Short mmCIF file of C-alpha atoms and ligand atoms in Angstrom, two decimals:
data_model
loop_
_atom_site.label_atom_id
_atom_site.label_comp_id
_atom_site.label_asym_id
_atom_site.label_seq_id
_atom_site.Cartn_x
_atom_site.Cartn_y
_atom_site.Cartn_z
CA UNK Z 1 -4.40 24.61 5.25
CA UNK Z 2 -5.51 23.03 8.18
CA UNK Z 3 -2.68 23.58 11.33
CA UNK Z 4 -2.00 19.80 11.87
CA UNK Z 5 -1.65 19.12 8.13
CA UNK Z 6 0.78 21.98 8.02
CA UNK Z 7 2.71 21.05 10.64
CA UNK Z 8 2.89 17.24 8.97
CA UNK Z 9 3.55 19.02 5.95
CA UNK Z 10 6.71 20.60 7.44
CA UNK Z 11 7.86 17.54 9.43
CA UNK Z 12 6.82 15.15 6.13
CA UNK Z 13 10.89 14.05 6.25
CA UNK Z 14 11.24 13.39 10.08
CA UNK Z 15 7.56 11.60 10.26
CA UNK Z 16 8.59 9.38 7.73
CA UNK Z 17 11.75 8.33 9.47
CA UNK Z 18 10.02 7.73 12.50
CA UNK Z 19 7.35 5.52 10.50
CA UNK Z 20 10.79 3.75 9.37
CA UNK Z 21 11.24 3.24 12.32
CA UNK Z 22 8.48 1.74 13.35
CA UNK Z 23 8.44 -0.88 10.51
CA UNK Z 24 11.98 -1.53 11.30
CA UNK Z 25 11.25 -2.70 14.55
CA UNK Z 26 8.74 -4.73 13.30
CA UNK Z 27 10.84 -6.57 10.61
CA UNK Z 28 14.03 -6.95 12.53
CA UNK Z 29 11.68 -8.87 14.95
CA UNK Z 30 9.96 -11.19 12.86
CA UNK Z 31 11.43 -13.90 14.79
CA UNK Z 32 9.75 -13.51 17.62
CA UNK Z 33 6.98 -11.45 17.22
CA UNK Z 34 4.37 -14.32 17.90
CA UNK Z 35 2.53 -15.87 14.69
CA UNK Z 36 -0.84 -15.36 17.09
CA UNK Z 37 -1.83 -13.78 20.29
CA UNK Z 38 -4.90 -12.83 21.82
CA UNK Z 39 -4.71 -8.84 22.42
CA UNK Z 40 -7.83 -7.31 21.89
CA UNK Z 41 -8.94 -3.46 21.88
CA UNK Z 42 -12.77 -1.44 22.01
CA UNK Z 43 -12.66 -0.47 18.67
CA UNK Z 44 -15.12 2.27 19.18
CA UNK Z 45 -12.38 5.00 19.52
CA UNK Z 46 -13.92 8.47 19.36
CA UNK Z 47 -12.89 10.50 16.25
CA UNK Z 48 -11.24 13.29 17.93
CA UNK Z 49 -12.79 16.87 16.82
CA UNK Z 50 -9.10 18.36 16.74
CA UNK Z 51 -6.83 16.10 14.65
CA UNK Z 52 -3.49 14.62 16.57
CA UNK Z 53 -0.83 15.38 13.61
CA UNK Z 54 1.14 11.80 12.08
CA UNK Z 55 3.25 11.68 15.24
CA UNK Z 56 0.65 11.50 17.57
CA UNK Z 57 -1.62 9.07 15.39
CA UNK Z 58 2.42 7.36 14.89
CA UNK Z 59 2.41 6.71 18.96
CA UNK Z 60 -1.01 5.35 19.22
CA UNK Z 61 -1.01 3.20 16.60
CA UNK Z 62 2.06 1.56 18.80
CA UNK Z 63 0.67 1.65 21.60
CA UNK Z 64 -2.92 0.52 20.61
CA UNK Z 65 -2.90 -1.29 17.44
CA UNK Z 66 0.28 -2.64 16.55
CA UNK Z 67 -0.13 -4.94 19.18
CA UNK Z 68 -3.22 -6.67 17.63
CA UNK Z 69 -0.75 -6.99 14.60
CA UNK Z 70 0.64 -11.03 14.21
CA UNK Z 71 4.32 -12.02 12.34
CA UNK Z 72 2.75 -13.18 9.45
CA UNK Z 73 5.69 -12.13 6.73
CA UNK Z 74 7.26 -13.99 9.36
CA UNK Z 75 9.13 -16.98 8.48
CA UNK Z 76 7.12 -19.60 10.96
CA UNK Z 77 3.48 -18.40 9.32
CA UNK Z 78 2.59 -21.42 7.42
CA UNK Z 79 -0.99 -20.76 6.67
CA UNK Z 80 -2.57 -19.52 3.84
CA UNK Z 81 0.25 -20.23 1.74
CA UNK Z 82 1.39 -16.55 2.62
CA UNK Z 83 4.53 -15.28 0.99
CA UNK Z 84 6.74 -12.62 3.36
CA UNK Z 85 7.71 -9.28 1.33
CA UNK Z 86 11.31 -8.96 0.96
CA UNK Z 87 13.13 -5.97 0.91
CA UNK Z 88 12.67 -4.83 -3.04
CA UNK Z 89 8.73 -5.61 -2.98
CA UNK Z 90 8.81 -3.39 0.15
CA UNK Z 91 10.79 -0.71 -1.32
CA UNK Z 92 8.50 -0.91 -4.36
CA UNK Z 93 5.32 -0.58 -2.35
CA UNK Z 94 6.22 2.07 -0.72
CA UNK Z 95 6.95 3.84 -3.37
CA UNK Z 96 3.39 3.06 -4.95
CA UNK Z 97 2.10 4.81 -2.28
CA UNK Z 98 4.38 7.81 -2.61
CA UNK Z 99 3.96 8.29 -6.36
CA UNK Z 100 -0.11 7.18 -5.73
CA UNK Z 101 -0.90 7.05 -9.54
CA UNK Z 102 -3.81 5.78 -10.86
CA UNK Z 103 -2.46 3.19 -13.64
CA UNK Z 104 -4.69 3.40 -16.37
CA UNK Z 105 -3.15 3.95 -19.70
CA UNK Z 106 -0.32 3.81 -21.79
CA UNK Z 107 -0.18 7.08 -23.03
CA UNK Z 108 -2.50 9.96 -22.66
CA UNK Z 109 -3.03 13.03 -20.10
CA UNK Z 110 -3.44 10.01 -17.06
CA UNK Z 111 -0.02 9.49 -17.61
CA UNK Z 112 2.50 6.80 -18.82
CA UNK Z 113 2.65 4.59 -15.76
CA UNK Z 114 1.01 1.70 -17.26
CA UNK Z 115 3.64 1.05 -19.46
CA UNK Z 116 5.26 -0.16 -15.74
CA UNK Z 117 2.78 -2.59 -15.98
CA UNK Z 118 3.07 -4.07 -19.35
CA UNK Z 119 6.64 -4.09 -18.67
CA UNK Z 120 6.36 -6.08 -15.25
CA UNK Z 121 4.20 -8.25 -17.04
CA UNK Z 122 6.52 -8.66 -19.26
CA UNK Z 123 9.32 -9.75 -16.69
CA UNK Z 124 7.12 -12.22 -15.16
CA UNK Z 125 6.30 -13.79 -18.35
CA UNK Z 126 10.36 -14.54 -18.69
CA UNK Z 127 10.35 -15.52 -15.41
CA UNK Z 128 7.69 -17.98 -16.05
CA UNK Z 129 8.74 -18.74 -19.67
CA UNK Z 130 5.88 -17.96 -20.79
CA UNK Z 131 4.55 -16.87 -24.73
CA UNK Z 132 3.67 -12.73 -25.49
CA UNK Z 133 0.93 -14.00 -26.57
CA UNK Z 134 -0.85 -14.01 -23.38
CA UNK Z 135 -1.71 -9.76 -22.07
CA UNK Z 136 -1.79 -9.67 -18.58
CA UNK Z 137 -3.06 -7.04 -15.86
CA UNK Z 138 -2.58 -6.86 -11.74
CA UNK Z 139 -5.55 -7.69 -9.75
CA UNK Z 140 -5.88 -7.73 -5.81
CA UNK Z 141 -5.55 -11.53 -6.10
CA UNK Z 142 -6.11 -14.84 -7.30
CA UNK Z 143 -9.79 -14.65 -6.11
CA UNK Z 144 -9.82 -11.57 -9.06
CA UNK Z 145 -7.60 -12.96 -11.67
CA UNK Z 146 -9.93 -15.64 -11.47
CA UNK Z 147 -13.24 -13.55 -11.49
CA UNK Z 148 -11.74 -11.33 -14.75
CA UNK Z 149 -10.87 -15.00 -16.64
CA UNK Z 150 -13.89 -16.55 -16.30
CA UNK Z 151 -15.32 -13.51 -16.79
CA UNK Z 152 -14.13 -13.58 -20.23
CA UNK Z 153 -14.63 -17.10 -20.44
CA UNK Z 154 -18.06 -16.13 -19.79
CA UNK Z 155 -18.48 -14.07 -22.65
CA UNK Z 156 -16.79 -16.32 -25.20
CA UNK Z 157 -19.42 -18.60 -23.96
CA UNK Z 158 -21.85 -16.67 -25.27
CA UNK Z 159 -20.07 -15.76 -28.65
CA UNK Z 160 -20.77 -19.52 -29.20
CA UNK Z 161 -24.26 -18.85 -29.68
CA UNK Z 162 -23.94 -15.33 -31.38
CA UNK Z 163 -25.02 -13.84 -27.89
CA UNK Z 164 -23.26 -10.80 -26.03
CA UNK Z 165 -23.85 -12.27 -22.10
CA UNK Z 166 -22.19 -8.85 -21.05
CA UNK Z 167 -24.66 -6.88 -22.86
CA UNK Z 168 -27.75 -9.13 -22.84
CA UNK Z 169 -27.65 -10.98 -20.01
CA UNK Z 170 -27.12 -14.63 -19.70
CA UNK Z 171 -29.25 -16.52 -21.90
CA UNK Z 172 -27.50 -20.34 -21.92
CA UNK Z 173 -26.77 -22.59 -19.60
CA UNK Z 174 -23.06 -22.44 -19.59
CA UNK Z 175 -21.29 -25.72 -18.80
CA UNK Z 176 -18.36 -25.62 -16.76
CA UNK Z 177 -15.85 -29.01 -16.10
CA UNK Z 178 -13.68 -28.63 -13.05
CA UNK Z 179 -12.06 -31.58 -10.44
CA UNK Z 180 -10.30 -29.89 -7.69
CA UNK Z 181 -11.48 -26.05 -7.89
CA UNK Z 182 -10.26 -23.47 -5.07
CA UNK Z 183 -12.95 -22.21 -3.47
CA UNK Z 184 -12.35 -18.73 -5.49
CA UNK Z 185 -13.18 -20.05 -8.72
CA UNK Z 186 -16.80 -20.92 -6.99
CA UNK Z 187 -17.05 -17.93 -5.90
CA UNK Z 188 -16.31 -16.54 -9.13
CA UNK Z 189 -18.80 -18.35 -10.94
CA UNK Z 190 -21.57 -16.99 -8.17
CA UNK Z 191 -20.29 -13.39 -8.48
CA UNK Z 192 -20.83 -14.06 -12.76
CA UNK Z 193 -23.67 -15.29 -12.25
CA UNK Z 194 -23.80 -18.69 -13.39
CA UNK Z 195 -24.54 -19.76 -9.89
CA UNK Z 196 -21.67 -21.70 -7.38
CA UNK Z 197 -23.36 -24.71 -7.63
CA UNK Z 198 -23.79 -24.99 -11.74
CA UNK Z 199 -20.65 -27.01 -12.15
CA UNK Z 200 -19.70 -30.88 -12.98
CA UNK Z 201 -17.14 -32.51 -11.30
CA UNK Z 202 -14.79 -34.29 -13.58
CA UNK Z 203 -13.05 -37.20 -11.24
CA UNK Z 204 -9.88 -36.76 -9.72
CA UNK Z 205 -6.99 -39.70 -11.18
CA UNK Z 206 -7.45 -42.46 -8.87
CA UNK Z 207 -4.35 -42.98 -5.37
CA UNK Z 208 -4.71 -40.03 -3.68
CA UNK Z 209 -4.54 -37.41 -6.56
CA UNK Z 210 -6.30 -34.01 -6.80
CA UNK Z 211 -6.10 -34.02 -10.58
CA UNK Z 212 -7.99 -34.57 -13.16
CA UNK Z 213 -8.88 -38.07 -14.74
CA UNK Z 214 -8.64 -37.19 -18.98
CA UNK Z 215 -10.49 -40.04 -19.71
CA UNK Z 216 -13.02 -39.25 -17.19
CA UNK Z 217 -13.16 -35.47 -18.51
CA UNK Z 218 -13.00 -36.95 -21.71
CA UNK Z 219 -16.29 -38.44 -21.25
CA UNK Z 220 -18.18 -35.76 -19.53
CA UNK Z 221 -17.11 -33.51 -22.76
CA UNK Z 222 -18.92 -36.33 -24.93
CA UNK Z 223 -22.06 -35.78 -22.72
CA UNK Z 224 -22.23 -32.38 -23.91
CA UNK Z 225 -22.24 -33.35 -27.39
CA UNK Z 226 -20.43 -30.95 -29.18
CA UNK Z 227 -21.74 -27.98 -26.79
CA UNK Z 228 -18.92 -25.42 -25.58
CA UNK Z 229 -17.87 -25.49 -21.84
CA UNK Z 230 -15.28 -23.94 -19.27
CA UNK Z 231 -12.88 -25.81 -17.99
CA UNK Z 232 -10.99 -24.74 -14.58
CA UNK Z 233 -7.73 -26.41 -13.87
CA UNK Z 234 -5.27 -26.60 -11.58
CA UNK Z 235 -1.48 -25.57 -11.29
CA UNK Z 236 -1.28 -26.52 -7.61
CA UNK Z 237 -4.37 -27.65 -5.98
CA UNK Z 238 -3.95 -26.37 -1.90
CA UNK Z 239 -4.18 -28.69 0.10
CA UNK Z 240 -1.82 -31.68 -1.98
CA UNK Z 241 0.11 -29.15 -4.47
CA UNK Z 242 -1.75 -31.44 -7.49
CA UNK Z 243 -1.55 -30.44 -11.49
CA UNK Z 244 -3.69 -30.93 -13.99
CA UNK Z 245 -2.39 -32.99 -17.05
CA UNK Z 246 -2.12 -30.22 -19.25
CA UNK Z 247 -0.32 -31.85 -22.50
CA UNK Z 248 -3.67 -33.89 -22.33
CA UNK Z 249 -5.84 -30.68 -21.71
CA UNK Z 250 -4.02 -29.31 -24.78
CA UNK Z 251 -4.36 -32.39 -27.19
CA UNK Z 252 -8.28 -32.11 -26.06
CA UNK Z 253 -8.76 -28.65 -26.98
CA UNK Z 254 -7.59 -29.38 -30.83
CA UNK Z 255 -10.60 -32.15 -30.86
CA UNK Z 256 -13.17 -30.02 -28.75
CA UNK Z 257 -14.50 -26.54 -28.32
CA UNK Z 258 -13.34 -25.13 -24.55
CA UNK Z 259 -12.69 -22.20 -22.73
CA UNK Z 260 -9.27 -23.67 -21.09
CA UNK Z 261 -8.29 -21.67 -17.58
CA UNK Z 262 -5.52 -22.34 -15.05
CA UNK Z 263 -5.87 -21.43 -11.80
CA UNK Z 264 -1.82 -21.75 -10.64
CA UNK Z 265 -2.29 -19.11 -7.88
CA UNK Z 266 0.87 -20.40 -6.35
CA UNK Z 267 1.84 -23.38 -8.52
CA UNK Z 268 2.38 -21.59 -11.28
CA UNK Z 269 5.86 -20.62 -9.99
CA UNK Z 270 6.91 -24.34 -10.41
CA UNK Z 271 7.96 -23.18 -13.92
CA UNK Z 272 10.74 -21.16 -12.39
CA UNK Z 273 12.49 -23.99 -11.51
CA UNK Z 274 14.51 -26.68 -14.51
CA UNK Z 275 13.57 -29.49 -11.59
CA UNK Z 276 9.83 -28.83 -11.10
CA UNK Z 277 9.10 -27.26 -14.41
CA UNK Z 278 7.65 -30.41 -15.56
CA UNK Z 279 4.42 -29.98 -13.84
CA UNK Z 280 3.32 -27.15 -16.01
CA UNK Z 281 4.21 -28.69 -19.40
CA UNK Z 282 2.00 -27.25 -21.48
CA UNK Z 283 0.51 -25.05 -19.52
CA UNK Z 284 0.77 -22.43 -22.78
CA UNK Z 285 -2.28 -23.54 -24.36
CA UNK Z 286 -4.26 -22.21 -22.14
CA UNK Z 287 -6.87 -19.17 -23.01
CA UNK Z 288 -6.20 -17.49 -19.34
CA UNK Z 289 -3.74 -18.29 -16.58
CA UNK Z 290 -4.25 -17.34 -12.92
CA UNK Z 291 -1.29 -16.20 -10.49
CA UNK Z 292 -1.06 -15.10 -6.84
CA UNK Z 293 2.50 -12.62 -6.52
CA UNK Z 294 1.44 -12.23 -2.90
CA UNK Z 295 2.17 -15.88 -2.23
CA UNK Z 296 5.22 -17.08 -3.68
CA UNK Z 297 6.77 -14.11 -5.17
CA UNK Z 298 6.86 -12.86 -1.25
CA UNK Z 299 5.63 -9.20 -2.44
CA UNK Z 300 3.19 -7.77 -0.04
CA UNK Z 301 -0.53 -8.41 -0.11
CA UNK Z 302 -2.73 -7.09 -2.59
CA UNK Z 303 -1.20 -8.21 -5.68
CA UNK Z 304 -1.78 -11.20 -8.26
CA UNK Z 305 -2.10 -11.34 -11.95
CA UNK Z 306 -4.43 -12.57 -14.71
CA UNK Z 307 -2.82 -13.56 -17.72
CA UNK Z 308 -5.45 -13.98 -21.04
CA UNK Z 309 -4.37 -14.98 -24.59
CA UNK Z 310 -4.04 -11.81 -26.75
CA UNK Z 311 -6.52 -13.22 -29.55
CA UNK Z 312 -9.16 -12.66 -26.75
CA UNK Z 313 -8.42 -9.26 -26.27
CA UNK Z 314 -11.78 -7.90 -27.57
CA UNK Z 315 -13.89 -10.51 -25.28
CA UNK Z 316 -12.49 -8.83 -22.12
CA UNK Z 317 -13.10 -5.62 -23.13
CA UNK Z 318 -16.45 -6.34 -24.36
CA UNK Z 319 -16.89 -7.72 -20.85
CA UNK Z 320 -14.95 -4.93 -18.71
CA UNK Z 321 -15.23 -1.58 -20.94
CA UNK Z 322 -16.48 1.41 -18.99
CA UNK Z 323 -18.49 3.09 -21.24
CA UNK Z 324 -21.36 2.13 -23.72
CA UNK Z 325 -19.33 3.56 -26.49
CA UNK Z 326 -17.78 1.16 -29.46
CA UNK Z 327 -13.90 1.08 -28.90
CA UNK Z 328 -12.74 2.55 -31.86
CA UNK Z 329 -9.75 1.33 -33.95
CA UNK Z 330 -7.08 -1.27 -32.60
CA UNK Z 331 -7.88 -2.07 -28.96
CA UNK Z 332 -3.86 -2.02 -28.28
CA UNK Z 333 -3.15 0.80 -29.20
CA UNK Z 334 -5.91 3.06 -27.62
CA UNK Z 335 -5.28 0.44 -24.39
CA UNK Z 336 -6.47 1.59 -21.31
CA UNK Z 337 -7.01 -0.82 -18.16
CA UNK Z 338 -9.90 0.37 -16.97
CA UNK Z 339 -11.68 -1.13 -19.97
CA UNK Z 340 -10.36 -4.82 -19.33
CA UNK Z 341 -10.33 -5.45 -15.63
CA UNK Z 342 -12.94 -4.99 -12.65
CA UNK Z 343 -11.42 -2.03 -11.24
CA UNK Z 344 -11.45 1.62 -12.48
CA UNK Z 345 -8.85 3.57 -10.45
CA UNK Z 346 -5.79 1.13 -9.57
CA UNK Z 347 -2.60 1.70 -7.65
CA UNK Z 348 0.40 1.34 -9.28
CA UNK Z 349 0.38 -2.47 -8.20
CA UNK Z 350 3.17 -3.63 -10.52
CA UNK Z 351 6.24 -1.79 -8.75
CA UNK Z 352 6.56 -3.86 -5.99
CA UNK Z 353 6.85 -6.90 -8.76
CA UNK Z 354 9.03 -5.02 -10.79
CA UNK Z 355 11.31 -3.76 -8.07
CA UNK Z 356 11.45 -7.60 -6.96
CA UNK Z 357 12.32 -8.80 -10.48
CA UNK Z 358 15.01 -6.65 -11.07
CA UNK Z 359 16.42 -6.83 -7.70
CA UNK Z 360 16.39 -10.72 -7.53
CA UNK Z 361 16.04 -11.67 -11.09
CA UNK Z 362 15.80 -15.21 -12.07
CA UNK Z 363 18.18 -17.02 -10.28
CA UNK Z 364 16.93 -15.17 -6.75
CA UNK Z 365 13.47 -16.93 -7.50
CA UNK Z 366 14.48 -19.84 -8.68
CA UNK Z 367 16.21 -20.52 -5.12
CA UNK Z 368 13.09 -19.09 -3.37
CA UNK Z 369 11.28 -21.76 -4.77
CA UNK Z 370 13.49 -24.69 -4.88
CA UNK Z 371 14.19 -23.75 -0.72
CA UNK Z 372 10.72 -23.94 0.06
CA UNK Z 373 10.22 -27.35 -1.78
CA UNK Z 374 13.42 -28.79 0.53
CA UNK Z 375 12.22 -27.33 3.16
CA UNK Z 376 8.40 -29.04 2.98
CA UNK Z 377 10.26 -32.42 2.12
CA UNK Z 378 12.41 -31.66 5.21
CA UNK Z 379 9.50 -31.02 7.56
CA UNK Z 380 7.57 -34.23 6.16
CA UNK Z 381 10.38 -36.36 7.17
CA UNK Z 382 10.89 -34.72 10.59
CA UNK Z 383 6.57 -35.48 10.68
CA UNK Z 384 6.80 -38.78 10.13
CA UNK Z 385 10.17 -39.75 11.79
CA UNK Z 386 8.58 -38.37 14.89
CA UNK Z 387 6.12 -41.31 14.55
CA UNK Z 388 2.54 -39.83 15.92
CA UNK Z 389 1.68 -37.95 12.37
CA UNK Z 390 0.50 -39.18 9.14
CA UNK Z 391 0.95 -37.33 5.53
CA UNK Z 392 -2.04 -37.40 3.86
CA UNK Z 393 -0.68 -36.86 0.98
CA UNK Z 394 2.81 -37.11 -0.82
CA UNK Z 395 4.84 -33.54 -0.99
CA UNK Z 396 4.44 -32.20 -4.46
CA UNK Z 397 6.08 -28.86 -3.79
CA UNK Z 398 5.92 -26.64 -1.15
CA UNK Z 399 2.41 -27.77 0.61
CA UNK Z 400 1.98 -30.64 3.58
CA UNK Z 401 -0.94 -31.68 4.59
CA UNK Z 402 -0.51 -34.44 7.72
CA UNK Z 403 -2.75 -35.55 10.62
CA UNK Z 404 -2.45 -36.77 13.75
CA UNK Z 405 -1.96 -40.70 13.03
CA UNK Z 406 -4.69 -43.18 13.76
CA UNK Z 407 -8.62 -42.78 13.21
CA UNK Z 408 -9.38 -42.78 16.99
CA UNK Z 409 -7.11 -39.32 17.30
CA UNK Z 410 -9.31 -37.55 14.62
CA UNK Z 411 -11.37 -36.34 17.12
CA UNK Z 412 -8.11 -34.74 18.68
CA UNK Z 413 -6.83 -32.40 15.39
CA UNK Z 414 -8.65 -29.44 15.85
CA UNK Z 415 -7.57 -29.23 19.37
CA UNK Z 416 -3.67 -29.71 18.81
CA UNK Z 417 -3.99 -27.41 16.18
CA UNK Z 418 -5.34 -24.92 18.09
CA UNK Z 419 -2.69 -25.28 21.03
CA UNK Z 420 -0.46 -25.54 18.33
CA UNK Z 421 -1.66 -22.26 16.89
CA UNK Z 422 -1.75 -20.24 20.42
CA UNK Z 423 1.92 -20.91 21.07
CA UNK Z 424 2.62 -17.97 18.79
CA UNK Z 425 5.61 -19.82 17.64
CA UNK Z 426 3.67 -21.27 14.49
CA UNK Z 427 0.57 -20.55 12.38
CA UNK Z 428 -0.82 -23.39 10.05
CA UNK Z 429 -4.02 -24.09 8.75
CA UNK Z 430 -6.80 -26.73 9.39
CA UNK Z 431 -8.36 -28.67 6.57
CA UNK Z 432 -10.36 -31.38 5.31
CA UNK Z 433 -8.93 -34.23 3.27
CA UNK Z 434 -10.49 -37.56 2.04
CA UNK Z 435 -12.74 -37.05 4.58
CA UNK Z 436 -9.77 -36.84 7.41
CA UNK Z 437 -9.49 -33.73 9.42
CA UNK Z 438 -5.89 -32.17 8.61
CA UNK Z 439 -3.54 -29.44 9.22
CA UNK Z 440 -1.75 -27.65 6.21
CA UNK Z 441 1.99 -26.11 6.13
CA UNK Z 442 2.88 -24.07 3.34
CA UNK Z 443 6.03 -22.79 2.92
CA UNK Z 444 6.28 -20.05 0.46
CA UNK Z 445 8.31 -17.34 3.13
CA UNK Z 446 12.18 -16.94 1.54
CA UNK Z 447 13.18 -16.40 5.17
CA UNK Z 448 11.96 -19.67 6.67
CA UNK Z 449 15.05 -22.02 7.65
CA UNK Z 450 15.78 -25.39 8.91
CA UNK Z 451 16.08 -23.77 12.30
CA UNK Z 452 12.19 -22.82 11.87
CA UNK Z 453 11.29 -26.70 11.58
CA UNK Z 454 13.16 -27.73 14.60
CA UNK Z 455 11.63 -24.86 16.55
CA UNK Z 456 8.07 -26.22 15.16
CA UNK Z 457 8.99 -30.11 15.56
CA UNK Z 458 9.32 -28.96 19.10
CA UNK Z 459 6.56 -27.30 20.01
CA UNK Z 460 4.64 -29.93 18.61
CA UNK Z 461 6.31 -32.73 20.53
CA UNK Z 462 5.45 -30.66 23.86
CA UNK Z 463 1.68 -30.54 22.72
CA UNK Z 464 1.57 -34.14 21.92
CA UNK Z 465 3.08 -34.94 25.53
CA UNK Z 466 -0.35 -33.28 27.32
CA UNK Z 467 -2.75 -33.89 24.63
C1 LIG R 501 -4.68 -18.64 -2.59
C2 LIG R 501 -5.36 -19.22 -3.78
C3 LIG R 501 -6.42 -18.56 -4.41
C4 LIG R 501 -7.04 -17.28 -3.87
O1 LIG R 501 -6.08 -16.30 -3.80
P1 LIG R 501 -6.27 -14.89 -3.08
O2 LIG R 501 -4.97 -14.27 -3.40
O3 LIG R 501 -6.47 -15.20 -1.64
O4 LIG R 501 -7.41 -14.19 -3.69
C5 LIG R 501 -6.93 -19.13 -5.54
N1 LIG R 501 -6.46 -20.29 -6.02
C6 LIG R 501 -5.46 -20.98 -5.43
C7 LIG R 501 -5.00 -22.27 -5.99
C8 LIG R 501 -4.87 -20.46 -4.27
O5 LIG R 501 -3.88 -21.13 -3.67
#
C-alpha cells in the first residue's frame, strides 16, 4: 500500500475528527458566513507527483477552497427554493458515504440495501398520505424524477399504437398538454426526444394564476380527437406556488385517454400539512408524481424521488432495463433498480431521508412546512408595508415573488438585486413574471426565523436609500 494511504489508513479515526471539525465550523457559522462573496482561486493547481495524506489535502482545502464555499444551507439563502440539511439528513449522508453501497436490489449477492429504499419510500408515502399503489425510486432530482416519468409516459405513449418507442424508436407524434411547466420537464422532453419545443400550452385560469384552465384543457383534448397525450401538471408552479385542479384532472382522465404526471418538486409537501393539504386533493390519480427531498425536506443535495403507479411497473422497465434479455417471471419479485431508473450504480440515497423521517417524523415536518408558509406571509407584509415593493403575485405557500413598485423602476430590479445579492447577508433569485422583471424568495430552510426577515427588510431599505 501506498505510504500516504497507509498513514491515512492508520490515522482514519483522528482525520475524521478533524474533518468534523471542519464542518462544524462551518455549520455553527451559518449565520454569518455570507450567502455570496467574490473570492476567486487559479484553478489550475498542479497534481502533486507525491500525494499530501487527508490532513494535508484537510488544510488546503481551508485555506484554498472553503473560502469560495457560500452559506447556502444557511437560513438567509432564499434562492432556488434550497432546503438546509438538518442534523439527521446529515448524519444519514454521511453514513452513505461510509457504508458506499451500490443500491440495486432487494435480495441477491449485491446485497439487501434496497430494501432501505422501498422502506424510505414507504415513509414518505405516509408522510405524504399517499396510496402503495404508486413504487417509487431516488433520483438526483426533480430534473430526473421528471426525465424517468415521462420517460415512461413516453413509452405508454407508444403502447397506444402497439409500438415499443424504447425498442423501436419513436414513430408518433406524441402530444403533450402542459400550462405552467418548470423548465425541467422541457428539458426532459428534449433529452426523450420528443423535442423541447413539441408541446401545447393549455391556458393558465384567468387573475394572475399559473394553473391550468379545465375548460381550456378540456378543449385542446377535443382537438386531438380521441388521440392519447401527456399531460404535465403542477403541484407548486416556482415562481407563484400555483396547483393544478387535480379533482378536475381526475374526473377528465375517466372520460379521456392520458398519461397524467405531477411535477410537485416542492409543492408536493403541502400534503403534510391538515391546513394546506387542500391543494393536492386528488393528486392520487395520477400515473407518476414528481418530488424534490433536497428542497423542502432540508436533506442535502442530490436527492428527489419519482413516484409511478404500480400497474405501470412493466412500462418503466421496458423503458430502463439494462439488458436485452426478457425479465422473467414477476417483475417485483426479481426487482432490481437498475432496470427501472436512469442510473446503474446508485448511492445509498435514501438514508439521509430515512434518518430524517425517523428522527423528525410527522409532526417535525409538518412544522417545517407550516413555518416556512408564516414566514413568506410574514415577509410579504413587511414588503409591502415598507411601501416601495409590489407582490406580483398572492403567497400560496412558501414562494414570493415582488418587484420594485412602479413601471418606470423596472429598469432598476436587476440592479437592486444584485446589490442586494453582494451584501452576503441574502441570496434570492431574479425572475420574469407577466412580463415584469421580479425577484423570488423561497423559504424552504427549517432554520430561517423572523429575525432573518428583519435582517433582510434592512438591508433592503439601505439599498433602496442609494439606488
Ligand atoms: C426545483 C424544481 C425542479 C428541478 O429540480 P432539481 O432538483 O433542481 O432537479 C423541477 N420542478 C419544480 C417545480 C421545481 O421547483
Amino acid at each position: 500500500m501506498n505510504s500516504k494511504l497507509q498513514h491515512d489508513l492508520d490515522n482514519f479515526e483522528n482525520i475524521l475528527e478533524k474533518t468534523k471539525q471542519q464542518g462544524i465550523d462551518f455549520l455553527n457559522n451559518l449565520e454569518t458566513i455570507p450567502t455570496s462573496n467574490k473570492n476567486v482561486i487559479d484553478p489550475k493547481r498542479d497534481l502533486n507527483e507525491l500525494g499530501l495524506g487527508s490532513e494535508e489535502a484537510l488544510s488546503e482545502f481551508k485555506e484554498r477552497l472553503a473560502p469560495l464555499l457560500v452559506s447556502s444551507p444557511g437560513p438567509r439563502y432564499w434562492g432556488f427554493v434550497t432546503g438546509g440539511s438538518t442534523p439527521a439528513s446529515i448524519v444519514g449522508d454521511w453514513l452513505a458515504s461510509v457504508y458506499d453501497q451500490n443500491t440495486q436490489s432487494v435480495t441477491s449477492q449485491g446485497g439487501n440495501s434496497a430494501l432501505i429504499e422501498f422502506e424510505t419510500i414507504n415513509l414518505l408515502l405516509q408522510l405524504l398520505e399517499l396510496p402503495d399503489s404508486f413504487l417509487g425510486g431516488f433520483v438526483t432530482g426533480a430534473t430526473m424524477s421528471n426525465f424517468t416519468s415521462l420517460a415512461v409516459a413516453r413509452q405508454w405513449f407508444g403502447k397506444q399504437f402497439g409500438k415499443d418507442f424504447a425498442k423501436n424508436g419513436i414513430s408518433e407524434t406524441i402530444n403533450i398538454l402542459t400550462a405552467t411547466p418548470h423548465s425541467s420537464s422541457v428539458k426532459s422532453l428534449s433529452m426523450l426526444g420528443i423535442g423541447s419545443q413539441n408541446y401545447t400550452v393549455v391556458k393558465t385560469i384567468e387573475g394572475n394564476r399559473e394553473a391550468l384552465d379545465i375548460a381550456d384543457l378540456e378543449e385542446k383534448i377535443k382537438a386531438l380527437n380521441g388521440k392519447p397525450f401527456i399531460l404535465i401538471s403542477s403541484a407548486g408552479t416556482v415562481n407563484t406556488a400555483d396547483f393544478d385542479d387535480f379533482e378536475a384532472i381526475a374526473e377528465l382522465k375517466e372520460k379521456y385517454n392520458f398519461w397524467w404526471h405531477i411535477d410537485g418538486a416542492f409543492g408536493g409537501f403541502a400534503a403534510v400539512s391538515e391546513k394546506y393539504k387542500h391543494y393536492v386533493k386528488g393528486w392520487e390519480g395520477a400515473d407518476s408524481i414528481t418530488i424534490d427531498c433536497h428542497k423542502w425536506l432540508n436533506v442535502p443535495y442530490e436527492s428527489a424521488f419519482y413516484l409511478v403507479k404500480k400497474e405501470h411497473v412493466n412500462l418503466q422497465i421496458e423503458t430502463f432495463q439494462n439488458s436485452n434479455a426478457p425479465y422473467l417471471g414477476n417483475p417485483l419479485e426479481n426487482f432490481n433498480y437498475l432496470n427501472v431508473v436512469p442510473e446503474n450504480s446508485r448511492r445509498l440515497r435514501a438514508l439521509p431521508v430515512w434518518f430524517s423521517l425517523v428522527a423528525y417524523g410527522k409532526e417535525g415536518f409538518c412544522d417545517i412546512i407550516e413555518k416556512s408558509i408564516l414566514l413568506a406571509l410574514h415577509f410579504a407584509n413587511a414588503l409591502v408595508d415598507e411601501g416601495r415593493f409590489e407582490l406580483l403575485a398572492p403567497i400560496r405557500l412558501n414562494n414570493v415573488c415582488f418587484t420594485l413598485k412602479g413601471d418606470e423602476n423596472q429598469e432598476k430590479v436587476t440592479a437592486f438585486l444584485t446589490e442586494l445579492n453582494d451584501t452576503g447577508k441574502v441570496f434570492m433569485t431574479p425572475t420574469v413574471y407577466q412580463n415584469k422583471k421580479g425577484i423570488r424568495a423561497s423559504f424552504v430552510n427549517w432554520r430561517t426565523n423572523e429575525g432573518d426577515i428583519r435582517i433582510v427588510i434592512k438591508e433592503m431599505k439601505t439599498i433602496l436609500e442609494n439606488l
